Short mmCIF file of C-alpha atoms in Angstrom, two decimals:
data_model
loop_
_atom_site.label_atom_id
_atom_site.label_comp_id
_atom_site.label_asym_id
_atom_site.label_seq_id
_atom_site.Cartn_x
_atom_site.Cartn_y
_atom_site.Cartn_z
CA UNK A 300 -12.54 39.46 -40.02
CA UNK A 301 -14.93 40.06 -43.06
CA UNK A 302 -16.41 37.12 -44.82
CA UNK A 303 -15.10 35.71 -48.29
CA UNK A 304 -17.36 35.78 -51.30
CA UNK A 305 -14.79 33.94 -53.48
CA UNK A 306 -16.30 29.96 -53.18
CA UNK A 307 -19.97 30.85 -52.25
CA UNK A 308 -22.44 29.63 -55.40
CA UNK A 309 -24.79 31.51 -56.61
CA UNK A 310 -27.44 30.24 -53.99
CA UNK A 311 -25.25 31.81 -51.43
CA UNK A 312 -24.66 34.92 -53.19
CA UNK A 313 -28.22 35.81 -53.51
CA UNK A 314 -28.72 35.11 -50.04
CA UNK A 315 -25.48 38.26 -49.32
CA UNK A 316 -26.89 40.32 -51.69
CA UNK A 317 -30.49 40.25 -49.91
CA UNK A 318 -28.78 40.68 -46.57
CA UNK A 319 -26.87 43.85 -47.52
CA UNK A 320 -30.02 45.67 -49.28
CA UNK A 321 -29.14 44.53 -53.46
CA UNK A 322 -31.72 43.11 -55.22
CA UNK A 323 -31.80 38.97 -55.77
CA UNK A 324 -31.01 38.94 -58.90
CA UNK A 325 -27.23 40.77 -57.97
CA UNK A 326 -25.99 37.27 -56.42
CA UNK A 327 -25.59 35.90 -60.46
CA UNK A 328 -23.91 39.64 -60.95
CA UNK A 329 -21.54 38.78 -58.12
CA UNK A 330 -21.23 34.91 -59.50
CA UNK A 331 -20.39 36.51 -62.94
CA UNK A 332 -17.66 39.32 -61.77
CA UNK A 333 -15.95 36.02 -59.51
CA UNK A 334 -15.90 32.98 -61.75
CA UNK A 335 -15.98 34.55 -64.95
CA UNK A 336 -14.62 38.47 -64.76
CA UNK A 337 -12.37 37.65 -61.95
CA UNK A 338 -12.64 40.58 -60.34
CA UNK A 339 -9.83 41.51 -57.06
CA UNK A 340 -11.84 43.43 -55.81
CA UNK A 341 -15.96 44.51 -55.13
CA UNK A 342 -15.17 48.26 -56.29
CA UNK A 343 -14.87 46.43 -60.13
CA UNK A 344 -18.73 45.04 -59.55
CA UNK A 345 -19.76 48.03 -61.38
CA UNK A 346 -23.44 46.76 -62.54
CA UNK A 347 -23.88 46.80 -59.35
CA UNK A 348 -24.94 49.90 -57.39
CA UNK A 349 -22.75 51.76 -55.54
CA UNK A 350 -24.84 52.04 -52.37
CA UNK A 351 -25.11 48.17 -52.50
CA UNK A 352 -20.86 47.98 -53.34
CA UNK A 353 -20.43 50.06 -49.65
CA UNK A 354 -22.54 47.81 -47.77
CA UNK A 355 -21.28 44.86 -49.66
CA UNK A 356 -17.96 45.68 -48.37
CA UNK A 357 -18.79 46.43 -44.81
CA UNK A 358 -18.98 42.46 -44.30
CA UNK A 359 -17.57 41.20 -47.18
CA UNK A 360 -14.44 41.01 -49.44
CA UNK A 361 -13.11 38.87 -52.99
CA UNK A 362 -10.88 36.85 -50.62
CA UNK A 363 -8.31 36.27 -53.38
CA UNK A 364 -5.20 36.22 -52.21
CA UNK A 365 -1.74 36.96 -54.34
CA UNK A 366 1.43 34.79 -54.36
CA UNK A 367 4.38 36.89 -52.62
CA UNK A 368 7.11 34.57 -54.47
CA UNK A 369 7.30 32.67 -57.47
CA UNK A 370 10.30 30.66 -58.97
CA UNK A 371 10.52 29.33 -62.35
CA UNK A 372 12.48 26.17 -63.45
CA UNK A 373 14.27 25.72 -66.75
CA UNK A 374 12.22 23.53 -67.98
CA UNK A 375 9.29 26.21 -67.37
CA UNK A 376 7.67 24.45 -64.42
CA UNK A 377 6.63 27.28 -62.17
CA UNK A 378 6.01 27.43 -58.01
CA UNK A 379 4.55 29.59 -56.30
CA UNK A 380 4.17 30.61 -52.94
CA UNK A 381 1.11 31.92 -50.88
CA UNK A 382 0.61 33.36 -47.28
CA UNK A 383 -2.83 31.62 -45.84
CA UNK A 384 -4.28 31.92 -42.27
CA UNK A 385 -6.02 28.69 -41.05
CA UNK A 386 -8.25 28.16 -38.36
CA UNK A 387 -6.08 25.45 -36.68
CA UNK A 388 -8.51 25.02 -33.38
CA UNK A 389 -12.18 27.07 -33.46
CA UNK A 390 -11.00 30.79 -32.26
CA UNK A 391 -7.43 30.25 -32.87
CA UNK A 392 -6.04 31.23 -36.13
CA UNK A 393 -2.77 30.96 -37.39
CA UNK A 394 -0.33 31.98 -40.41
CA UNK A 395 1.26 30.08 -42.78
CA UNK A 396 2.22 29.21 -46.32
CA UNK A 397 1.16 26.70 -48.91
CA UNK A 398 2.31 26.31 -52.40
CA UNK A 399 1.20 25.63 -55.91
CA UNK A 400 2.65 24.26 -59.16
CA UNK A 401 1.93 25.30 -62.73
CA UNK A 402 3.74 22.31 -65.22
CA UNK A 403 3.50 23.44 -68.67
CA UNK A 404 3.79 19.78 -71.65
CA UNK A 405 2.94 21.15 -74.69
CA UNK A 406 -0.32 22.45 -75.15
CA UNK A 407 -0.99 21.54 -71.43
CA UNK A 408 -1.05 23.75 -68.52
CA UNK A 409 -1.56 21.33 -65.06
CA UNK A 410 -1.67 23.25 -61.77
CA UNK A 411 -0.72 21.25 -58.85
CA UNK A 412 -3.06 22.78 -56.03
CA UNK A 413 -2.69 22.36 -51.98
CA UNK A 414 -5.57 21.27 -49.58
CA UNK A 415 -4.19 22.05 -46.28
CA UNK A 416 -1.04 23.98 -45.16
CA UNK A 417 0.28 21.14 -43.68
CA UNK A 418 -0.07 17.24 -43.61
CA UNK A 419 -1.77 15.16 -40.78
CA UNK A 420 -0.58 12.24 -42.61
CA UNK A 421 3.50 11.92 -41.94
CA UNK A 422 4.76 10.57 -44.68
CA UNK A 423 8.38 9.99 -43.96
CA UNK A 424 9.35 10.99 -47.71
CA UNK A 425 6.73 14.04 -48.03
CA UNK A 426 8.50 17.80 -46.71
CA UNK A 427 4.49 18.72 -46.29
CA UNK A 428 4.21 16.14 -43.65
CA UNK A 429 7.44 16.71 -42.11
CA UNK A 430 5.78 20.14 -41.02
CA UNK A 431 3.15 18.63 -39.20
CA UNK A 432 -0.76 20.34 -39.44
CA UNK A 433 -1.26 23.81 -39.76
CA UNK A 434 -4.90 24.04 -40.65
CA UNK A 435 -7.69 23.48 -43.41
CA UNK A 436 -7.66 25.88 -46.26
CA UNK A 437 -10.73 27.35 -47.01
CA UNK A 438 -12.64 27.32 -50.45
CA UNK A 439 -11.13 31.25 -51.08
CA UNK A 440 -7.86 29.75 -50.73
CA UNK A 441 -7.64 27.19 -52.70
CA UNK A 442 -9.40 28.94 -55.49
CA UNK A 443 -6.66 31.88 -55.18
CA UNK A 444 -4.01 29.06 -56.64
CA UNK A 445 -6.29 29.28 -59.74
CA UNK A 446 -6.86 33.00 -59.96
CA UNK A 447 -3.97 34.54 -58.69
CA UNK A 448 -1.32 33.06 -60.78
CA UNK A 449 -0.16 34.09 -63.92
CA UNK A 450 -1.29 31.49 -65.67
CA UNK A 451 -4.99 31.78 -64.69
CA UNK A 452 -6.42 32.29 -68.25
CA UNK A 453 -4.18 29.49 -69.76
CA UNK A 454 -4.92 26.41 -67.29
CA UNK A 455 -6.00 23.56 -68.97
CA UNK A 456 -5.88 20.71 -66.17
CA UNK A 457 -5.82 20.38 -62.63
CA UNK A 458 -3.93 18.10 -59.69
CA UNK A 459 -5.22 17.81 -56.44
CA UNK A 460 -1.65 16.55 -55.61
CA UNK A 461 -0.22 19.41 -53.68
CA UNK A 462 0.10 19.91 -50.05
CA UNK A 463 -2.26 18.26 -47.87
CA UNK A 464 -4.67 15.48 -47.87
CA UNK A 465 -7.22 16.38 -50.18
CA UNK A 466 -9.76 14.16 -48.33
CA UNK A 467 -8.74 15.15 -45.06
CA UNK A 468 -10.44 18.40 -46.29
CA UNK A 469 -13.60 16.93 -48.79
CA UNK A 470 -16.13 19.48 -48.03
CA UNK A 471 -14.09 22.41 -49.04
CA UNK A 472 -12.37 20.43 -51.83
CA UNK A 473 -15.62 19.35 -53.02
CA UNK A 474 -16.96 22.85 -52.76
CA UNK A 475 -14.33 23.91 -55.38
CA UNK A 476 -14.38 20.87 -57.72
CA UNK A 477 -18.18 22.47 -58.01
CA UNK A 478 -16.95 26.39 -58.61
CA UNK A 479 -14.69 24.53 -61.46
CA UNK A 480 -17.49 22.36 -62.94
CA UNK A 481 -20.53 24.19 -62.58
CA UNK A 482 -21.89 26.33 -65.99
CA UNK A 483 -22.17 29.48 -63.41
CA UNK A 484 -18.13 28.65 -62.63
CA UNK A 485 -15.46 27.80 -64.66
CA UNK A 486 -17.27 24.98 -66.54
CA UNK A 487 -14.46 22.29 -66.71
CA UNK A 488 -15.23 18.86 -67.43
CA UNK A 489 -14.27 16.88 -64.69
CA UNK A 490 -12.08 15.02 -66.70
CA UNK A 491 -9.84 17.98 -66.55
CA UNK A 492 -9.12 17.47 -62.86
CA UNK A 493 -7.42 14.94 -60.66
CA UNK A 494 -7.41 14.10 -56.91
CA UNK A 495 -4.93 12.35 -55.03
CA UNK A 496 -5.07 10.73 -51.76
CA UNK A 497 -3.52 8.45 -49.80
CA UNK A 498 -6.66 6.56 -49.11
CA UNK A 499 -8.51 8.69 -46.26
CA UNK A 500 -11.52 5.21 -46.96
CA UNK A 501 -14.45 7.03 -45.78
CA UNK A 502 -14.31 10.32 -47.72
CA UNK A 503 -13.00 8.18 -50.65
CA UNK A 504 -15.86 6.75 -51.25
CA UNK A 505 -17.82 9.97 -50.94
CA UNK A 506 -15.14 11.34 -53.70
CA UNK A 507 -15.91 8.31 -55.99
CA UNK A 508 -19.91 8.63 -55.48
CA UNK A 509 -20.02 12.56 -55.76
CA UNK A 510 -17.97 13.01 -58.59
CA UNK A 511 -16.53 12.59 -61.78
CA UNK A 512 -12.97 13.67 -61.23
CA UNK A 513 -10.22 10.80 -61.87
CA UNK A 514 -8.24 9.46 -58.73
CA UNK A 515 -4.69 8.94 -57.77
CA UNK A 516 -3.73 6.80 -55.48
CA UNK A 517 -0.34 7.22 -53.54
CA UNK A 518 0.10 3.44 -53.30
CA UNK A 519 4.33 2.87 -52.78
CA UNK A 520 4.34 0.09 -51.90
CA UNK A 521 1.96 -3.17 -51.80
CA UNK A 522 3.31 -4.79 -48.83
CA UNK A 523 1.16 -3.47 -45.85
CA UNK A 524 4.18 -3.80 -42.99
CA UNK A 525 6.34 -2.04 -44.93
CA UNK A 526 4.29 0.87 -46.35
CA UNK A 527 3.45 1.33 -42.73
CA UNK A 528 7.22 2.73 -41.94
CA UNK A 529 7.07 5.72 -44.19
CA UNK A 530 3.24 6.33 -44.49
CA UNK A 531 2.15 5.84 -40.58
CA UNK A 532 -1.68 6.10 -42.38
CA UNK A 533 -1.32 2.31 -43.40
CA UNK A 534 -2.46 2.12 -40.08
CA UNK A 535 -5.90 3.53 -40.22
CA UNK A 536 -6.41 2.81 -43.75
CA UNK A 537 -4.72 -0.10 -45.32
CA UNK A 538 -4.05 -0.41 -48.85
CA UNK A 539 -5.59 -3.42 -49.53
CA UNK A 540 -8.92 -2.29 -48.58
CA UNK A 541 -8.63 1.28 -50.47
CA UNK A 542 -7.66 -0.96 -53.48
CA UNK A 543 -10.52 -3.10 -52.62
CA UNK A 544 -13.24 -0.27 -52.25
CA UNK A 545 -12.02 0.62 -55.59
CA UNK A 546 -12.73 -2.59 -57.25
CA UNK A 547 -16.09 -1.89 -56.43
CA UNK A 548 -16.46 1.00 -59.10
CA UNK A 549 -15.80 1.33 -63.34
CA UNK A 550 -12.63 2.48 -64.68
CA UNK A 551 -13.25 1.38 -67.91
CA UNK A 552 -14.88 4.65 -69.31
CA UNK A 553 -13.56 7.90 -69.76
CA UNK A 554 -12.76 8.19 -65.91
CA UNK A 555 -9.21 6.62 -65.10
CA UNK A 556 -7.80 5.71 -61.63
CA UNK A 557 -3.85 5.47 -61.52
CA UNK A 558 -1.59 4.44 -58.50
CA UNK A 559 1.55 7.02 -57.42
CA UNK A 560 4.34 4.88 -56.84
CA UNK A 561 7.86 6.48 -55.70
CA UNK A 562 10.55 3.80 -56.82
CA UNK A 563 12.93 4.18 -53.42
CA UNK A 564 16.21 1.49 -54.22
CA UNK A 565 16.20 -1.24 -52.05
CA UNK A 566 13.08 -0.70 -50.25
CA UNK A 567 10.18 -1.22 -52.53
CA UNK A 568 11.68 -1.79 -56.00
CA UNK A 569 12.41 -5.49 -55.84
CA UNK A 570 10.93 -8.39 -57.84
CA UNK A 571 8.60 -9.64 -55.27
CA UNK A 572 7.56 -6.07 -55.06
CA UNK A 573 6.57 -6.10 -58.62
CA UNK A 574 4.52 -9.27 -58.03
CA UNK A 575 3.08 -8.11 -55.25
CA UNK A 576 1.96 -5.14 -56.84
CA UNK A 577 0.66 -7.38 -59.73
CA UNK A 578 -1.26 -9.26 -57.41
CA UNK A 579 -2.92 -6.52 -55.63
CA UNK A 580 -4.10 -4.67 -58.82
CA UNK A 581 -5.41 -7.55 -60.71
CA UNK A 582 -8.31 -7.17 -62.44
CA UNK A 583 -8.74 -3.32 -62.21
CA UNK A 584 -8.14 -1.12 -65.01
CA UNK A 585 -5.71 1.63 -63.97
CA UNK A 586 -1.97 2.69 -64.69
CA UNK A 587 1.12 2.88 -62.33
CA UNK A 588 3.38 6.38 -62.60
CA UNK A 589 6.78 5.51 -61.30
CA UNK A 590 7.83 8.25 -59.89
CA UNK A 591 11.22 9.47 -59.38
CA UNK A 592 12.00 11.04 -55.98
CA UNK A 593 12.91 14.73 -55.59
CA UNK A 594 15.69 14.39 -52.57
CA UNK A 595 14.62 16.15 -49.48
CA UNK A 596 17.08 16.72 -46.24
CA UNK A 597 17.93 13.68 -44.10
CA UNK A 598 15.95 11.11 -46.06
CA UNK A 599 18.37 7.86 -46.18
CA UNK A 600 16.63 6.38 -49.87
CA UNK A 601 17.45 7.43 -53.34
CA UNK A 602 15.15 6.54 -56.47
CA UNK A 603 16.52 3.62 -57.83
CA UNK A 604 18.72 3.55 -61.26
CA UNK A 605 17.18 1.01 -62.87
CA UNK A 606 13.41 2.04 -63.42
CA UNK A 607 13.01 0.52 -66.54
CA UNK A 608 14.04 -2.58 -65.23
CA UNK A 609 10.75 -2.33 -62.30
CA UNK A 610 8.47 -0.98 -65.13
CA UNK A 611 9.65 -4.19 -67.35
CA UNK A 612 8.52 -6.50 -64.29
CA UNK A 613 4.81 -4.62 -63.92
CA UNK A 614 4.35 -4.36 -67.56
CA UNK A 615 4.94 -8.39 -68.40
CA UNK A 616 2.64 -9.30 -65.30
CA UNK A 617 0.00 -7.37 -66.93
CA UNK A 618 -0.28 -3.88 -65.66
CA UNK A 619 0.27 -0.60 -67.58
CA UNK A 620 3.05 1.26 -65.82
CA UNK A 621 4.80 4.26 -66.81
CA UNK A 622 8.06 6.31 -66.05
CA UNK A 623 6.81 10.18 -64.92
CA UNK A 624 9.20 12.51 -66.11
CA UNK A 625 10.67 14.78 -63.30
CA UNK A 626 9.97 18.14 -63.37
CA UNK A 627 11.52 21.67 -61.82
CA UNK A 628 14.10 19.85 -59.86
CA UNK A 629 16.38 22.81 -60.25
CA UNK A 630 13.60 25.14 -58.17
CA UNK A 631 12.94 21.81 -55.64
CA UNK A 632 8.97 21.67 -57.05
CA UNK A 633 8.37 18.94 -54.41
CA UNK A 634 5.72 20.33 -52.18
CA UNK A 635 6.80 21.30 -48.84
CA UNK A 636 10.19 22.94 -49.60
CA UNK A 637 9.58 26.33 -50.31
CA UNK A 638 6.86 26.87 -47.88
CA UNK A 639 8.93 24.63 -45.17
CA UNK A 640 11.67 27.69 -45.51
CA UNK A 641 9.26 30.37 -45.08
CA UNK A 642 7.83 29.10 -42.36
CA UNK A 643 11.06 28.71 -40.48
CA UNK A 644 11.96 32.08 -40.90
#
């Protein structure tokens, strides 16, 4: 299996173009024809020699990989669908699919990126977790969802909200939060990007010390026991200390922290709810995105009918809450589904 250049930094690219006989100086060439050009392919390096371009790709290859489906809602949200292969156990490799989601608002273009094909984490309401863990994806293919997609020249913000964990997989997330960022990549602020986790506590504070990005937090519900039932990662790391941990840094700049909540009727949208959730998030500035909740197959909750009435309870105990609108229901842009029925087949 040749290597990947797509993800290396310029560091690392010098150090390949040394090793295959190019000069130094061809690892920014090879930084430029990735981040900037684009290229598909090393035959379109063409300032670089074409000695260097044979050797290069006796080892090596882009590593970008194409979608093989793509479905398009009416409201012009757009998912599509990739074929990965993830080193599940060292030596053992195995296919599978991930997706990602472009959401056009306006002048906006957000891409919702995957992590992982797969979920470790088992949320009860989440189709990604329903498939169990099918392997980290690597720096090449997460990058792919940015390069590969029709919509590569147009992006204006990104989610880390896709399928996976994000911090279950930190030091190849990180690694392409720096190919976005850097001058020599794609030169985002990191206020363009977003990561959300369910609160993986040791890699969040990494996140919140080694970067700039804002944070999402897939809170759901305050009350410990009963987050537990559908998010089995209460366990290990409990809300109340993720919130706490938090605490601990400023929101009050330009960097924002907001809490996912999925209003589910009659399990987390009552009025103690909202006071416990009032209670929990005192004295931290942030915002709450009620969420409603894209049905999946043999779930037995329903988003409740009266959000306004749960928003009216958070927003007169203090907190900033807001209703997200739901998009690409008509193509199921949950995470999980599409992939889910390629995998089965």
């Amino acid at each position: 299996m040749k290597e990947r250049l797509l993800g290396k930094t310029p560091e690392e690219l010098k150090a390949v173009a040394l090793e295959v006989g190019l000069p130094a100086f061809a690892g920014k060439q090879m930084a430029q024809w990735l981040y900037q050009k684009r290229v598909k392919s090393i035959d379109g390096m063409t300032n670089l020699s074409k000695q260097g371009r044979e050797a290069l790709k006796e080892r090596y290859e882009v590593g970008m990989i194409a979608p093989i489906d793509v479905q398009t809602s009416k409201d012009g949200t757009r998912k599509y669908l990739f074929p990965v292969s993830c080193e599940l156990v060292p030596g053992k490799w195995e296919d599978s699919f991930i997706e990602a989601v472009m959401i056009p608002d306006q002048d906006r273009k957000t891409l919702c990126v995957s992590s992982q094909a797969g979920c470790k984490m088992g949320c009860k309401f989440c189709m990604t977790g329903r498939q169990g863990f099918h392997g980290n994806l690597r720096p090449a293919d997460i990058l792919s969802q940015y390069f590969a997609i029709e919509e590569a020249g147009d992006l204006t913000n990104t989610v880390f909200m896709g399928m996976g964990e994000p911090l279950d997989n930190w030091e190849n997330v990180k690694r392409v939060i720096e190919v976005l960022t850097a001058d020599w990549g794609l030169a985002w602020s990191p206020k363009r990007i977003t990561l959300s986790t369910i609160g993986v506590l040791p890699k969040l504070k990494q996140f919140l010390d080694e970067s700039k990005c804002h944070l999402a937090v897939s809170l759901h519900n305050p009350f410990p026991e009963e987050r537990e039932q559908l998010m089995p990662a209460q366990k290990a790391w409990s809300i109340t200390e993720v919130v706490r941990l938090i605490k601990q840094y400023d929101f009050t700049g330009q960097r924002r922290v907001s809490f996912e909540y999925t209003v589910f009727e009659g399990w987390n949208n009552s009025p103690r709810h909202a006071q416990a959730l009032v209670k929990l998030l005192q004295h931290l500035e942030c915002r709450v995105n009620l969420i409603r909740f894209h049905r999946i197959p043999d779930f037995p909750y329903e988003t409740g009918q009266d959000m306004e009435g749960f928003q009216k309870m958070l927003q007169e105990g203090g907190l900033t809450a807001t209703i997200r609108a739901s998009r690409g229901e008509d193509i199921f842009a949950a995470c999980g589904l599409l992939a889910g029925k390629h995998q089965e087949q």
